[in-house]
Short mmCIF file of C-alpha atoms and ligand atoms in Angstrom, two decimals:
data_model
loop_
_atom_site.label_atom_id
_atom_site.label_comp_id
_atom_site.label_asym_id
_atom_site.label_seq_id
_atom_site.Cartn_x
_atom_site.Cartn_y
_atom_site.Cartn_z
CA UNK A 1 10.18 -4.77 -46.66
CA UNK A 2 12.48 -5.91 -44.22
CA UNK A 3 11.79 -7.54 -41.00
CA UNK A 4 13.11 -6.43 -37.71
CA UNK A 5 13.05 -8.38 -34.44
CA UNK A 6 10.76 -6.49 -31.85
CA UNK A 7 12.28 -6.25 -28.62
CA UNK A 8 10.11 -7.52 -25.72
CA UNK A 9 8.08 -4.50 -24.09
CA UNK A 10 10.22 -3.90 -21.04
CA UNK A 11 8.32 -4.69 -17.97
CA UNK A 12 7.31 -2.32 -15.88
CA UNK A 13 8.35 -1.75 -12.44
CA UNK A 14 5.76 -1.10 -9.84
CA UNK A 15 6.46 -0.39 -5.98
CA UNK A 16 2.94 -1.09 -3.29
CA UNK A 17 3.72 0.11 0.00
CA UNK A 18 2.12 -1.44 3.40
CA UNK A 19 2.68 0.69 6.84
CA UNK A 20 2.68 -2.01 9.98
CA UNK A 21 0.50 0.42 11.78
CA UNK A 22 -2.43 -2.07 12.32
CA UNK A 23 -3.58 -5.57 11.02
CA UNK A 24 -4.41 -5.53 7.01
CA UNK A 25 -8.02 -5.18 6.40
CA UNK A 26 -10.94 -5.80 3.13
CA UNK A 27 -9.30 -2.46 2.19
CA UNK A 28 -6.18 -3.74 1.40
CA UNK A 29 -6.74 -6.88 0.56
CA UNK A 30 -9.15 -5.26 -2.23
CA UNK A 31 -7.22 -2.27 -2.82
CA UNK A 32 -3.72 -3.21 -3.03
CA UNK A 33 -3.07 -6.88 -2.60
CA UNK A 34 -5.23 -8.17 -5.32
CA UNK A 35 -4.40 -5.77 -7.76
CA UNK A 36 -0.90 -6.73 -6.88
CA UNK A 37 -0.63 -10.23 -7.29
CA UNK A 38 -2.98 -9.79 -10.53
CA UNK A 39 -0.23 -7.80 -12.07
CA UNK A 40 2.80 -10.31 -11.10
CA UNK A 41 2.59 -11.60 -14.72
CA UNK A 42 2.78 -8.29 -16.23
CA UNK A 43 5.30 -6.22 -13.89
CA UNK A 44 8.04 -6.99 -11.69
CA UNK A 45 6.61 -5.52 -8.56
CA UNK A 46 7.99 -4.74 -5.03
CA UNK A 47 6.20 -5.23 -2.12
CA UNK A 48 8.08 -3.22 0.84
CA UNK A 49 6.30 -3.23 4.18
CA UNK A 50 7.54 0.49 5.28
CA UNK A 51 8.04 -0.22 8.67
CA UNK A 52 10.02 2.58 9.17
CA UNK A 53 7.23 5.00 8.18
CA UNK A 54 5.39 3.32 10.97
CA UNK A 55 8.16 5.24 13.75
CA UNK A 56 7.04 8.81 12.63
CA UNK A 57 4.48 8.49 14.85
CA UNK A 58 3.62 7.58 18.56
CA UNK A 59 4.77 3.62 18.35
CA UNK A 60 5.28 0.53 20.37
CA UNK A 61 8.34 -1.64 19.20
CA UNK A 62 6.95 -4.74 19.87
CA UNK A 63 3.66 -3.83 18.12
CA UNK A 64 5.67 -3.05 15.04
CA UNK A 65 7.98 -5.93 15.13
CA UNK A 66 4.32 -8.48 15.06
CA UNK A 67 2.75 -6.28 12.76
CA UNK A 68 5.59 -6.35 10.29
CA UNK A 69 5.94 -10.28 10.36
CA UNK A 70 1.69 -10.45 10.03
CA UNK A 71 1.71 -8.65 7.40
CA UNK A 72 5.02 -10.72 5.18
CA UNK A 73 2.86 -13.99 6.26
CA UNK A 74 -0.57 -12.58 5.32
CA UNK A 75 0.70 -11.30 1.89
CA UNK A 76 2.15 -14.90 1.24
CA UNK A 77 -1.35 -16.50 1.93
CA UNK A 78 -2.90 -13.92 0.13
CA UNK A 79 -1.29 -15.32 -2.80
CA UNK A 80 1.85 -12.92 -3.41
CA UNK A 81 4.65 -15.16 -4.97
CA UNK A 82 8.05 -13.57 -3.45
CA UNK A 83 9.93 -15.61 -6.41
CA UNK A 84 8.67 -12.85 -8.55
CA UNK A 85 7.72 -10.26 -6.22
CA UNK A 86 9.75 -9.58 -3.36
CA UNK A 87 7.99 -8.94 -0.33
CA UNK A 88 10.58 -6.00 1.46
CA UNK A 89 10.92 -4.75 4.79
CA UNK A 90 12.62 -1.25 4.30
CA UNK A 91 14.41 -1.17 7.44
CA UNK A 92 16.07 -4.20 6.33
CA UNK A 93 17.36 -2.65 3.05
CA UNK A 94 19.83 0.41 4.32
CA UNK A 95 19.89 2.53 1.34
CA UNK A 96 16.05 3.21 1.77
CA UNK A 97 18.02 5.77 4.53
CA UNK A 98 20.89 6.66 2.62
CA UNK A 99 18.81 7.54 -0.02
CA UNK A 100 16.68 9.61 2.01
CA UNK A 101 19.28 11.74 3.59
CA UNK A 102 20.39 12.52 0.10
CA UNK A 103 17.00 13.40 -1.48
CA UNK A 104 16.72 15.84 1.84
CA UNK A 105 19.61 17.89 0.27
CA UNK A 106 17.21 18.53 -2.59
CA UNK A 107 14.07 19.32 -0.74
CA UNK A 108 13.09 22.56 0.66
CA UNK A 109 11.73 23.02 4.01
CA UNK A 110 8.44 24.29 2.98
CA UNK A 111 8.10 21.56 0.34
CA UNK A 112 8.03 19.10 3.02
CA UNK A 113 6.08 21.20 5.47
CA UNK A 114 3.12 21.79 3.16
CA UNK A 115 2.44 17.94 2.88
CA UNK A 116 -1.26 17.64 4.00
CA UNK A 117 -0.42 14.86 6.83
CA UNK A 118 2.38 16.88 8.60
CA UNK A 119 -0.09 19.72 8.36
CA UNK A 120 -3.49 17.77 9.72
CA UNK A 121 -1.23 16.41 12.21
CA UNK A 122 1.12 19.17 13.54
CA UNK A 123 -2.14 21.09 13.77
CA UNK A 124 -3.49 18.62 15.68
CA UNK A 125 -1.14 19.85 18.87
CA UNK A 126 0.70 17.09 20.88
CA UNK A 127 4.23 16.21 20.25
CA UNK A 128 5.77 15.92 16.91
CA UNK A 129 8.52 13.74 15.22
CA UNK A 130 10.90 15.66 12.69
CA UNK A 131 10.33 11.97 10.96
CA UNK A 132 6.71 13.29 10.11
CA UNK A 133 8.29 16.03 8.78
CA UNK A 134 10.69 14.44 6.55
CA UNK A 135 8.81 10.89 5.88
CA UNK A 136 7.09 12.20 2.29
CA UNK A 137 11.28 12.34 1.14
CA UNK A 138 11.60 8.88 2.65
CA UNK A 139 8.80 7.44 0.33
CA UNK A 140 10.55 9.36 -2.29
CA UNK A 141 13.70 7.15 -1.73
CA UNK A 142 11.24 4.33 -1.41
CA UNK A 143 10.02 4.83 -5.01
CA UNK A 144 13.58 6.03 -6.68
CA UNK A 145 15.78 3.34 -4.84
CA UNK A 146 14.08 0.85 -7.24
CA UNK A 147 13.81 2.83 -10.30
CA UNK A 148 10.06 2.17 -10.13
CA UNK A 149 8.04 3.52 -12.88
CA UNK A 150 4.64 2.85 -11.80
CA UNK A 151 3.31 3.67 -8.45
CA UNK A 152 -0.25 2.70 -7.67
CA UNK A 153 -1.66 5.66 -5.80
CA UNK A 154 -5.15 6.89 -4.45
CA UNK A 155 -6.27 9.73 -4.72
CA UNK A 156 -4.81 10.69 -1.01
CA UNK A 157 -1.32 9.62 -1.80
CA UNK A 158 -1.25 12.06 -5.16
CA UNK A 159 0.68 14.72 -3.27
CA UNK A 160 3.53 12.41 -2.09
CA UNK A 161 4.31 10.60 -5.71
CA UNK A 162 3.88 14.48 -6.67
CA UNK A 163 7.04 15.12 -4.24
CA UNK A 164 8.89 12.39 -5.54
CA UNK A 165 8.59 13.36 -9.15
CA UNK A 166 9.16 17.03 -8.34
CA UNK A 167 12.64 15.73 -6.26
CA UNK A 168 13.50 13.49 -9.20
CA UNK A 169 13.33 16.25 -11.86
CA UNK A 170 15.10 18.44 -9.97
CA UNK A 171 18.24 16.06 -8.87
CA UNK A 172 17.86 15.05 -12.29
CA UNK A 173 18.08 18.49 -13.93
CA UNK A 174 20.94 19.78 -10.98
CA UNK A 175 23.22 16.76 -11.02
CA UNK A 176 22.92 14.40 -14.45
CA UNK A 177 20.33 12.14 -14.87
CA UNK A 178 20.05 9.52 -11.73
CA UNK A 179 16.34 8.44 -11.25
CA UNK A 180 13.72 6.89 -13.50
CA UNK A 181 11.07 9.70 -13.07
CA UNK A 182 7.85 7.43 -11.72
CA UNK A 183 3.93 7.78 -12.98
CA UNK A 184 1.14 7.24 -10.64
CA UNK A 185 -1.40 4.66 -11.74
CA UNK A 186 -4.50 3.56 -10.75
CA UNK A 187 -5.01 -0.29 -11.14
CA UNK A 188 -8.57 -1.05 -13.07
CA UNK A 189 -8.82 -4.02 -10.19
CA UNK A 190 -8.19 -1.80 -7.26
CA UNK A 191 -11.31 -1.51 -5.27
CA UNK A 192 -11.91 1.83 -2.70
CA UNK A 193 -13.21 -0.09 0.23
CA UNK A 194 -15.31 2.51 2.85
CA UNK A 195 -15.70 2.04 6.30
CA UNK A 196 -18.79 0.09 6.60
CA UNK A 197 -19.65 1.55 10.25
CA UNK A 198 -18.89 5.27 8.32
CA UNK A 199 -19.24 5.08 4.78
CA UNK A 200 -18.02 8.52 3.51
CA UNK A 201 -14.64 7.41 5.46
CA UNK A 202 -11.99 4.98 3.60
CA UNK A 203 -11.14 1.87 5.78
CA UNK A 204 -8.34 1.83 7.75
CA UNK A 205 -5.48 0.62 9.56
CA UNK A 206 -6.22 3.19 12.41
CA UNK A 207 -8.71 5.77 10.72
CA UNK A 208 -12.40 5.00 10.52
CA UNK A 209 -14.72 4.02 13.11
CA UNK A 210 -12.90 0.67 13.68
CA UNK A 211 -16.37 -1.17 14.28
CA UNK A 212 -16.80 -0.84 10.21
CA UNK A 213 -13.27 -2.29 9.61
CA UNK A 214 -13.00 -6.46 8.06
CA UNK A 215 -9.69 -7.79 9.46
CA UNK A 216 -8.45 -10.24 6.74
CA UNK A 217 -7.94 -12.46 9.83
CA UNK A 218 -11.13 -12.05 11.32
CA UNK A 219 -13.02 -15.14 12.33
CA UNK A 220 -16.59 -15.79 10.01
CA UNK A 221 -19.16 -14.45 13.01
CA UNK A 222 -17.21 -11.16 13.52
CA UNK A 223 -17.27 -10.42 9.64
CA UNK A 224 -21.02 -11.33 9.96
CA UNK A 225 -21.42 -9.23 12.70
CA UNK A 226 -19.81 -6.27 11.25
CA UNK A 227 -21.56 -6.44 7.61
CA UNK A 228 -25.10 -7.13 9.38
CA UNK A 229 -24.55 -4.15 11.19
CA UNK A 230 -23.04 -2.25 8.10
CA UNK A 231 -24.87 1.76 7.57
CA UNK A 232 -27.18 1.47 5.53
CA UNK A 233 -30.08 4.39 4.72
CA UNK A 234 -33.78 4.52 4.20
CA UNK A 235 -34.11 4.78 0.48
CA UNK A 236 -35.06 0.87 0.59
CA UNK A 237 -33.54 0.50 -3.01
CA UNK A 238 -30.18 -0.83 -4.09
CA UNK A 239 -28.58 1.86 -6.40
CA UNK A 240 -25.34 3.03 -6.81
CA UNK A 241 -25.15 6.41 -5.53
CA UNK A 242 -22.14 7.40 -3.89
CA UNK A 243 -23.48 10.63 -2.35
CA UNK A 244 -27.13 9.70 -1.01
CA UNK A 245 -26.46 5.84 -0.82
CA UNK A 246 -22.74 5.63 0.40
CA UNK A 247 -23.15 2.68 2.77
CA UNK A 248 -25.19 0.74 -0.42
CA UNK A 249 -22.64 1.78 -2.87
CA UNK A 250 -20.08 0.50 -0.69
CA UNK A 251 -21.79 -2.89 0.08
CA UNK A 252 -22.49 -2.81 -3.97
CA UNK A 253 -18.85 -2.45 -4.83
CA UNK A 254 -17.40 -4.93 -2.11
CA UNK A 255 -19.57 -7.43 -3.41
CA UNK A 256 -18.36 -6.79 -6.81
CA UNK A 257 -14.56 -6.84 -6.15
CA UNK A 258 -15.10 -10.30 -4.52
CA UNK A 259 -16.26 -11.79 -7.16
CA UNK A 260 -15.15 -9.87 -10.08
CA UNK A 261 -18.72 -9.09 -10.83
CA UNK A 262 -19.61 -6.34 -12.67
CA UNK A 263 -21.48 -4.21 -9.81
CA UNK A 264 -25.79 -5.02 -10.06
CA UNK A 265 -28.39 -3.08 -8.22
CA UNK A 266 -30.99 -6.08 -7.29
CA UNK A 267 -32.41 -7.69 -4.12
CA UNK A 268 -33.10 -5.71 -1.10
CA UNK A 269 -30.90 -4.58 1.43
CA UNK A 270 -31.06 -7.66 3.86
CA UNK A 271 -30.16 -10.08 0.81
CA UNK A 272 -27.28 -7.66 -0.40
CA UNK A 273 -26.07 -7.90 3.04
CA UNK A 274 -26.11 -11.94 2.98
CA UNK A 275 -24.15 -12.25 -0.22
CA UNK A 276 -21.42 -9.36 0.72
CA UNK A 277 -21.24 -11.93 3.93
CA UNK A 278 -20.53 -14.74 1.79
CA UNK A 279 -18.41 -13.46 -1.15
CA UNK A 280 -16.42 -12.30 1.46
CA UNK A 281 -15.94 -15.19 3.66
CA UNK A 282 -15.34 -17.43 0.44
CA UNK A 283 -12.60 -15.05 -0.24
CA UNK A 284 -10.61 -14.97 3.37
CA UNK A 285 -11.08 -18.40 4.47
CA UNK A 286 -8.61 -19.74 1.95
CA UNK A 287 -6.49 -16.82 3.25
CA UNK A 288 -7.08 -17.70 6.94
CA UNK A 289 -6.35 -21.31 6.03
CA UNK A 290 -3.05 -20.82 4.36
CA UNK A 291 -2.06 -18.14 6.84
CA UNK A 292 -2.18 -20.55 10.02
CA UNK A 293 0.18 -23.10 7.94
CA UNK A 294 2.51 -20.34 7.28
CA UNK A 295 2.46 -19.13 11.16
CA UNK A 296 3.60 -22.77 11.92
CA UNK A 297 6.42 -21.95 10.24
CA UNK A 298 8.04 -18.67 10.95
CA UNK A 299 11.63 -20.01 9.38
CA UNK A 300 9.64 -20.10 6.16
CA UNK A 301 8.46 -16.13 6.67
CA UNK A 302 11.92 -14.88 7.97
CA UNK A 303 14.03 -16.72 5.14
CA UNK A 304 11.37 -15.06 2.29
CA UNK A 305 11.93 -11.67 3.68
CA UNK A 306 15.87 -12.18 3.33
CA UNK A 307 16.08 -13.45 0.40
CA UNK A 308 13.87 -10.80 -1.07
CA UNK A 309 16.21 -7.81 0.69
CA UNK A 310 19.10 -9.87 -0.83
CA UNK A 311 17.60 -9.67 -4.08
CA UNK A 312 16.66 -5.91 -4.53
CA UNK A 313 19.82 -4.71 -2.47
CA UNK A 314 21.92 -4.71 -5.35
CA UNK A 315 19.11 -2.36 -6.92
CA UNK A 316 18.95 -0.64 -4.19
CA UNK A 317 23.08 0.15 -3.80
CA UNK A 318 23.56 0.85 -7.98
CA UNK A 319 20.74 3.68 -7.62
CA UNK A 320 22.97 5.05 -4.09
CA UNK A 321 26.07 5.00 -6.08
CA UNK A 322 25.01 6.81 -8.93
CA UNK A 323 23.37 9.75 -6.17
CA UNK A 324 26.44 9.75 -4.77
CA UNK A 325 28.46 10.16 -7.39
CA UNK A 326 26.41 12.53 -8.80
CA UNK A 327 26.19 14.47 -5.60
CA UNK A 328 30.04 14.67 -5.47
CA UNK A 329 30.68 12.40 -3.11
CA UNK A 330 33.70 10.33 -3.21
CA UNK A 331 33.91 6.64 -4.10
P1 LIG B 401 -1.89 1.47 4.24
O1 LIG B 401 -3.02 0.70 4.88
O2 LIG B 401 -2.11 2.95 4.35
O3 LIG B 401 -0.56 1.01 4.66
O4 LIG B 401 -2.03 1.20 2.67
C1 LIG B 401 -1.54 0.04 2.04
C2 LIG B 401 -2.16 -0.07 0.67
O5 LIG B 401 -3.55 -0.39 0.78
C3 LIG B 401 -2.10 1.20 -0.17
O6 LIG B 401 -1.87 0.83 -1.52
C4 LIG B 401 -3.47 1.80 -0.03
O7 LIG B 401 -3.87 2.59 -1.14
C5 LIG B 401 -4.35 0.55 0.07
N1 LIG B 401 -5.56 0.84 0.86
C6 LIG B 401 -5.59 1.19 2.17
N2 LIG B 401 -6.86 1.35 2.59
C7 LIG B 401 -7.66 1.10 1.51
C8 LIG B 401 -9.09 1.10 1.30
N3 LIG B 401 -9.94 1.38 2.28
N4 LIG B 401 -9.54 0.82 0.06
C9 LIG B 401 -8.69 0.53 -0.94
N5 LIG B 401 -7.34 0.50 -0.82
C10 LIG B 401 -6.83 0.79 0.40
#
């Protein structure tokens, strides 16, 4: 018998996108972040706040611009380490562009047109962007620019990592192989955090009722406010059951992502309420705390965000090159 070294099981590359659309709520923070910053051991992750996804529709610049920075600052005091994940800001990284303009000479018109957001929204009347149109390739540069194999998706998002595989193959097949062709996962720690003023609706940055939304900075009596007055139902017994009891179930599996509880169906409704209230203040005062420090100082913020663009850029410009040259564009 003879004994081989075993190389180490290449690490995995995962990509978690934030839009700077609105402040980061529980739904994040539950959904993304934590999962995030529980896999930093495990995979090198990217963190890329996609401002530029946040221009495809109706914006204000300065909104973006404070949105973008809260978000960098809130990620570092949520406890994402930017010494092994990078926290990204797309617009600062130009071959997230590049990249797109060349993935849009592989992608049919009707591709992009049947995405369900360009549809919902174009049907909605008003104006427009052709960025709309076009943003599902940009999130397919997102993913390939980084040769990302894991994406963690919901099940909303499946159509878009769909796109990007189907424009991956297909450059792939065409041109030589170029991209790493990326899998969707879903994290065992990501929690799907509802609207707690609408419960059948996910919360969201903009969607939702916005009275059922937790800010991650919002002071202790608003989240009390907003989980007394949470929907609840008149079954008067804590169960988990998503279609008659979707405001318990939710309040059931918040409680249970806070404190990495397996989910229990006890107490009455009033109690449940008290100790979603308190697993969830024990959770975002540390990140309140250590967000105010960071605020203090913005140097700090700006100098992670550069040195993590200066980091992935030269990713970012080896996956270009090889598009380009593939393409049969000149050096
Ligand atoms: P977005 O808020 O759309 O920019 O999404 C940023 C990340 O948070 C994505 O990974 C989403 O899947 C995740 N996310 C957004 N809302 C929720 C929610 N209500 N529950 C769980 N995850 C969410």
């Amino acid at each position: 018998m003879t004994l081989t070294a075993t190389a180490a099981p290449a690490r995995t590359r995962r990509l978690t996108g934030f839009k700077p659309t609105g402040h980061l709520h529980l739904g994040n923070l539950l959904g993304a972040l934590r999962p995030l910053i529980a896999a930093q051991d495990a995979a090198d992750s990217v963190a890329l706040i996609a401002d530029l996804h946040a221009m495809t529709v109706e914006h204000d610049p300065a909104a973006v611009r404070e949105l973008a920075l809260e978000q960098v600052t809130l990620m570092l005091a949520a406890g994402v380490d930017p010494s092994r994940t990078p926290i990204v800001l797309q617009s600062h990284v130009a071959q997230h562009t590049e990249l797109h303009y060349l993935l849009e000479c592989v992608t049919g018109f009707g591709e992009a047109a049947r995405m369900i957001q360009f549809k919902e929204k174009s049907a909605a009347g008003g104006p427009v962007r052709l960025s709309l149109l076009t943003y599902p390739v940009l999130m397919a540069a997102d993913i390939l620019l980084y040769d990302i194999a894991q994406v963690p998706v919901g099940e909303d998002q499946n159509q878009h990592l769909e796109l990007t595989r189907t424009l991956a193959t297909r450059f792939n097949t065409r041109y030589g192989h170029t991209f790493t062709v990326p899998d969707g996962v879903r994290p065992e720690s990501a929690a799907r955090v509802m609207d707690l003023a609408e419960p059948t609706a996910k919360m969201g940055k903009t969607s939702g009722s916005g009275t059922g939304r937790i800010g991650l900075l919002d002071p202790p009596e608003v989240v009390r406010r907003i989980i007394s007055r949470a929907v609840t139902d008149d079954v008067a017994v804590v169960r988990r059951d998503p279609e008659r009891q979707p405001g318990i179930t939710n309040l059931i599996d918040i409680l249970s992502a806070c404190t990495g509880r397996p989910p229990t169906e006890t107490g009455s409704y009033g109690v449940l309420k008290r100790e979603v209230t308190d697993a969830v203040e024990a959770l975002l005062t540390p990140i309140q705390a250590r967000h105010a420090e960071l605020v203090a100082d913005p140097g700090h913020v700006r100098r992670v965000l550069a040195d993590s663009a200066d980091r992935v850029r030269p990713t970012a410009a080896a996956t270009v090159r090889r598009a380009r040259t593939a393409l049969g564009l000149l050096d």
